[in-house]
Short mmCIF file of C-alpha atoms in Angstrom, two decimals:
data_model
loop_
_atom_site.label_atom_id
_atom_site.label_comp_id
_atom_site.label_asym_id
_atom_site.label_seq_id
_atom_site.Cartn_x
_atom_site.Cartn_y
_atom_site.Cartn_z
CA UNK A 20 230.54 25.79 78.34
CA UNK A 21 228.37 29.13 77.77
CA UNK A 22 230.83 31.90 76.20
CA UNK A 23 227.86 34.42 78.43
CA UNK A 24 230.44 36.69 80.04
CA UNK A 25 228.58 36.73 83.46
CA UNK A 26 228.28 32.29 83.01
CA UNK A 27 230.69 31.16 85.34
CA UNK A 28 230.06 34.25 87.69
CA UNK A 29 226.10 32.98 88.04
CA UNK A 30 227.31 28.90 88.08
CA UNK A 31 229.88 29.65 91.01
CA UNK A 32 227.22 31.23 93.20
CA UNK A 33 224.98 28.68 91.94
CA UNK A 34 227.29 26.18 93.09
CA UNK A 35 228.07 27.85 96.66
CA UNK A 36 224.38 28.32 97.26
CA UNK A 37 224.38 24.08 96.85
CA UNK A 38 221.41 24.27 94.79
CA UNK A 39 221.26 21.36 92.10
CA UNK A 40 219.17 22.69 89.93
CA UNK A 41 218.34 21.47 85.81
CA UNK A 42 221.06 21.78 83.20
CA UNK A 43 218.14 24.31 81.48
CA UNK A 44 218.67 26.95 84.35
CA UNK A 45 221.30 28.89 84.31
CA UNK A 46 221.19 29.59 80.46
CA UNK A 47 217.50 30.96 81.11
CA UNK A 48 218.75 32.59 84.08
CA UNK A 49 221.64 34.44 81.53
CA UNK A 50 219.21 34.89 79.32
CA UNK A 51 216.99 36.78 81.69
CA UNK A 52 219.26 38.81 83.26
CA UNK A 53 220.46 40.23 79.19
CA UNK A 54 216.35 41.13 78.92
CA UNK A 55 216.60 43.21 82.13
CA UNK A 56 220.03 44.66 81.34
CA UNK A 57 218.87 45.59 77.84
CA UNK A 58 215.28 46.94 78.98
CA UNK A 59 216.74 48.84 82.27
CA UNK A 60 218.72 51.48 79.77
CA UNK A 61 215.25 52.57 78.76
CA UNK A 62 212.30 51.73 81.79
CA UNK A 63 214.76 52.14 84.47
CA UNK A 64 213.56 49.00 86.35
CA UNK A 65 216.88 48.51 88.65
CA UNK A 66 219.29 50.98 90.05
CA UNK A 67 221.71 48.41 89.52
CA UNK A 68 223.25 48.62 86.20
CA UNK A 69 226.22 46.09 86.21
CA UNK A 70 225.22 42.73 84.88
CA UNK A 71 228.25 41.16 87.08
CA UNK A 72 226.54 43.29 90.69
CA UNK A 73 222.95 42.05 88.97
CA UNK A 74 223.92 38.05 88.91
CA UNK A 75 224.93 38.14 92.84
CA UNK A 76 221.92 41.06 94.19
CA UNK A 77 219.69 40.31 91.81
CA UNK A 78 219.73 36.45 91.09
CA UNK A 79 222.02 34.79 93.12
CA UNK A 80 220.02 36.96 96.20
CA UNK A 81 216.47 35.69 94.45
CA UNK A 82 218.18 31.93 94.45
CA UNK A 83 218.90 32.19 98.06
CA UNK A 84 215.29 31.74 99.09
CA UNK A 85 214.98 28.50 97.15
CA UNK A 86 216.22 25.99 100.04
CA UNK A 87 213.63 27.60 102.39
CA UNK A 88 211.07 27.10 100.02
CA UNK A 89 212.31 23.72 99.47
CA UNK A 90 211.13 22.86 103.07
CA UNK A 91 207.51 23.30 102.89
CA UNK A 92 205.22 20.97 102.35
CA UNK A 93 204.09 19.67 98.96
CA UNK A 94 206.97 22.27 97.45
CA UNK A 95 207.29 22.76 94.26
CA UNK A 96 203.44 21.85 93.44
CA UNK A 97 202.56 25.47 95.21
CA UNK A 98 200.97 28.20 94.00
CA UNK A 99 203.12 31.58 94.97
CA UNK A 100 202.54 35.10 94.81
CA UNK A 101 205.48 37.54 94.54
CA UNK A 102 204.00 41.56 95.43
CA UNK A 103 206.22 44.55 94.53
CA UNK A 104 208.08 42.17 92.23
CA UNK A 105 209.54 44.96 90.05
CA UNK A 106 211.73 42.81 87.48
CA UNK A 107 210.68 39.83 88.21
CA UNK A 108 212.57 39.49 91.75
CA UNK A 109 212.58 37.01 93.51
CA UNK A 110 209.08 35.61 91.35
CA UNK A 111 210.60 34.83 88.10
CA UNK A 112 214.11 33.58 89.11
CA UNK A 113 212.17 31.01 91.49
CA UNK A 114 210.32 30.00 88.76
CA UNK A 115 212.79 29.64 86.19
CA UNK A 116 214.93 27.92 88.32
CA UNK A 117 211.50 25.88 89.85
CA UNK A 118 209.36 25.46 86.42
CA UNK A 119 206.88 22.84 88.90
CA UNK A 120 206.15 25.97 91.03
CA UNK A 121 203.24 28.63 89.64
CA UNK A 122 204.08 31.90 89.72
CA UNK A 123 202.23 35.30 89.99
CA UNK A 124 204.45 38.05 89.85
CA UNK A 125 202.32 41.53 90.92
CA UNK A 126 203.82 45.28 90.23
CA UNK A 127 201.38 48.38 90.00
CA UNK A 128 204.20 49.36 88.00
CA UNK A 129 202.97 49.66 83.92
CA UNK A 130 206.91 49.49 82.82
CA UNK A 131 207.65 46.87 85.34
CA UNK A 132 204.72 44.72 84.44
CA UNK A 133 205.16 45.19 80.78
CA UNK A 134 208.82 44.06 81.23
CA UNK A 135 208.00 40.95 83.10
CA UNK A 136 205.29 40.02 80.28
CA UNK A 137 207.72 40.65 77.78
CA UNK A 138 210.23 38.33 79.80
CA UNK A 139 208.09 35.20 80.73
CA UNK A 140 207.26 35.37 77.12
CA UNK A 141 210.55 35.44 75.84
CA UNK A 142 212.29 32.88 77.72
CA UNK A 143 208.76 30.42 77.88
CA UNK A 144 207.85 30.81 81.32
CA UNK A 145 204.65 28.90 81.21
CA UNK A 146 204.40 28.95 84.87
CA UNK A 147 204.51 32.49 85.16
CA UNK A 148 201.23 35.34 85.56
CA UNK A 149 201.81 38.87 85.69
CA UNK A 150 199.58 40.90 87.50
CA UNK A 151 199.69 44.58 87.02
CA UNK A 152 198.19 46.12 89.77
CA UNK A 153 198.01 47.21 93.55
CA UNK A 154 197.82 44.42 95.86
CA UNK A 155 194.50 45.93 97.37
CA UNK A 156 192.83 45.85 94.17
CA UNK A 157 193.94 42.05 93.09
CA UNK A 158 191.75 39.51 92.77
CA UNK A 159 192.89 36.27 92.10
CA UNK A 160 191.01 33.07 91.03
CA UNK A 161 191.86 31.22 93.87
CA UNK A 162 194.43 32.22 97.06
CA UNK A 163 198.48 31.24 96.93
CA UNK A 164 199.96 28.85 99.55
CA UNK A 165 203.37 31.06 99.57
CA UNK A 166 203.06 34.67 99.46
CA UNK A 167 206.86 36.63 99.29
CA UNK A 168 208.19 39.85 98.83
CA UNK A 169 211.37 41.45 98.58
CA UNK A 170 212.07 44.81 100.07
CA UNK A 171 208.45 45.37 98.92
CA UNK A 172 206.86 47.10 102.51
CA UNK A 173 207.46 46.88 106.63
CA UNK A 174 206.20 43.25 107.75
CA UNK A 175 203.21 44.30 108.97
CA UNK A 176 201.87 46.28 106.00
CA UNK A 177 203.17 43.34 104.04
CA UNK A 178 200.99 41.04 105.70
CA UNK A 179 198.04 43.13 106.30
CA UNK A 180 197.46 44.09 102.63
CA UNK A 181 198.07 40.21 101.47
CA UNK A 182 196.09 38.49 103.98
CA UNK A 183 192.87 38.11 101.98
CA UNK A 184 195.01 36.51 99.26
CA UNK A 185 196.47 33.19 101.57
CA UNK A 186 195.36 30.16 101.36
CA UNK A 187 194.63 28.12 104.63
CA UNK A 188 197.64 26.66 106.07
CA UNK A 189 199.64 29.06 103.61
CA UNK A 190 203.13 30.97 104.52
CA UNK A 191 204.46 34.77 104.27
CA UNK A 192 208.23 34.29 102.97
CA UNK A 193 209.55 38.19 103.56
CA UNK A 194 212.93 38.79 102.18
CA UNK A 195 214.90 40.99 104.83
CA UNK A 196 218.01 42.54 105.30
CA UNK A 197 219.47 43.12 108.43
CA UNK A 198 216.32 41.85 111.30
CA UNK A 199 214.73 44.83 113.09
CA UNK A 200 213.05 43.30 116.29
CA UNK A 201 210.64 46.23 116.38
CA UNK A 202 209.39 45.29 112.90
CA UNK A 203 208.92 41.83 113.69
CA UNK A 204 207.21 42.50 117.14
CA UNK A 205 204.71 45.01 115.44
CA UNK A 206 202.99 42.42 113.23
CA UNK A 207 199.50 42.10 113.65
CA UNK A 208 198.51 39.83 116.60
CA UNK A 209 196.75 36.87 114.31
CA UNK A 210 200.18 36.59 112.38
CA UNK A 211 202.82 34.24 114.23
CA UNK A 212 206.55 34.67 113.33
CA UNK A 213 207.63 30.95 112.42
CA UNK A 214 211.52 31.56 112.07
CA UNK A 215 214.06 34.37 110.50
CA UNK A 216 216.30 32.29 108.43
CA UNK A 217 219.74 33.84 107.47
CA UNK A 218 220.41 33.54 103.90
CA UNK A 219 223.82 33.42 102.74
CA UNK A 220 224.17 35.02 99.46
CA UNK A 221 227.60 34.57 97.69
CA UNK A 222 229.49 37.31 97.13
CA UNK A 223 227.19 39.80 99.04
CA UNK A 224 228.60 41.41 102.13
CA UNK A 225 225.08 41.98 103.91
CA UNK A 226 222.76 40.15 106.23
CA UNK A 227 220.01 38.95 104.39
CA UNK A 228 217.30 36.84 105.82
CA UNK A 229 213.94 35.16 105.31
CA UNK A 230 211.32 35.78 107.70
CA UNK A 231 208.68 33.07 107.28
CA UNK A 232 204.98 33.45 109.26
CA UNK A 233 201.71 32.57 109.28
CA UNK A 234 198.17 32.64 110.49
CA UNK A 235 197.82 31.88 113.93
CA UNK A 236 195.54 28.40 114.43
#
């Protein structure tokens, strides 16, 4: 058993969230969340400072989209985009805890960027790109079949500014708090609203939710 302080914390929300993931993930998952608590003293990347309040709204939160994701087709041989990541949320949980799935994590952010570099490096992400930019001004090699974002703009500015960067056939996964029907009514008329799937997120007393759409055929 890891003597990590926050270990059984992360592997009981782990465990609620029913996710069987490799005996390799939660140590890199610990390991992770020491990088951001020892880099957030200095670059400020999180107003949360506890590492016990950053294992269930940080991780356990970014874990919570993983049994959506699980549902699409041809998951985890995707390519996925994660815009306004910040630290690395939900991008580099997903692909620590999915290390089949390729990840871009994208922050205009130079602090934010460098941390994630400094992260994927450290704890061998080889699935993992950073992009340090704006989404406007990206320009990838080829377009992602998942594109998700977490707290990162309204719906329809989220979709809007990512379109170009979709692949056919590909999703929007938006992580949401509590649903605002105007929101989801104002996004553009070529973008259909698949479902809004609560996520339950262990020890956090909020609505959270995943609002997954797509390109109208």
């Amino acid at each position: 058993m890891s003597a990590h302080p926050m270990a059984e914390h992360l592997a009981r929300g782990v465990k609620a969230l029913g996710l069987g993931l490799a005996p390799t993930v939660e140590p890199l998952l610990l390991r992770y969340l020491d990088e951001m608590t020892r880099w957030n003293s200095a670059y400020n990347l999180t107003a949360i400072r506890t590492p016990s309040e950053m294992v269930t709204k940080h991780l356990l939160d970014s874990l919570a989209l993983l049994p959506a994701l699980q549902r699409l087709p041809a998951f985890p041989a995707l390519r996925l985009l994660d815009v306004g990541a910040g630290a690395g949320l939900p991008g580099i949980v997903l692909a620590i805890a999915a290390p089949d799935l390729s990840v871009t994590v994208l922050d205009s952010n130079g602090k934010k960027a460098r941390f994630m570099r400094h992260a994927a490096r450290t704890l061998g992400l080889g699935n993992v790109e950073v992009a340090e930019c704006r989404v406007e001004a990206f320009s990838p090699t080829e377009p992602f079949a998942v594109i998700t974002s977490r707290a990162f703009a309204a719906l329809t500015d989220f979709v809007s500014a990512t379109q170009p960067l979709l692949a056919a056939g590909g999703v929007w996964v938006a992580m949401k708090g509590k649903l605002d029907a105007a929101e989801l009514a104002a996004v553009p008329a070529a973008v259909q609203i698949r479902e809004s799937v609560p996520l339950r997120v262990p020890g956090l007393d909020e609505q959270r939710h995943a609002v997954i759409a797509s390109l109208k055929t």
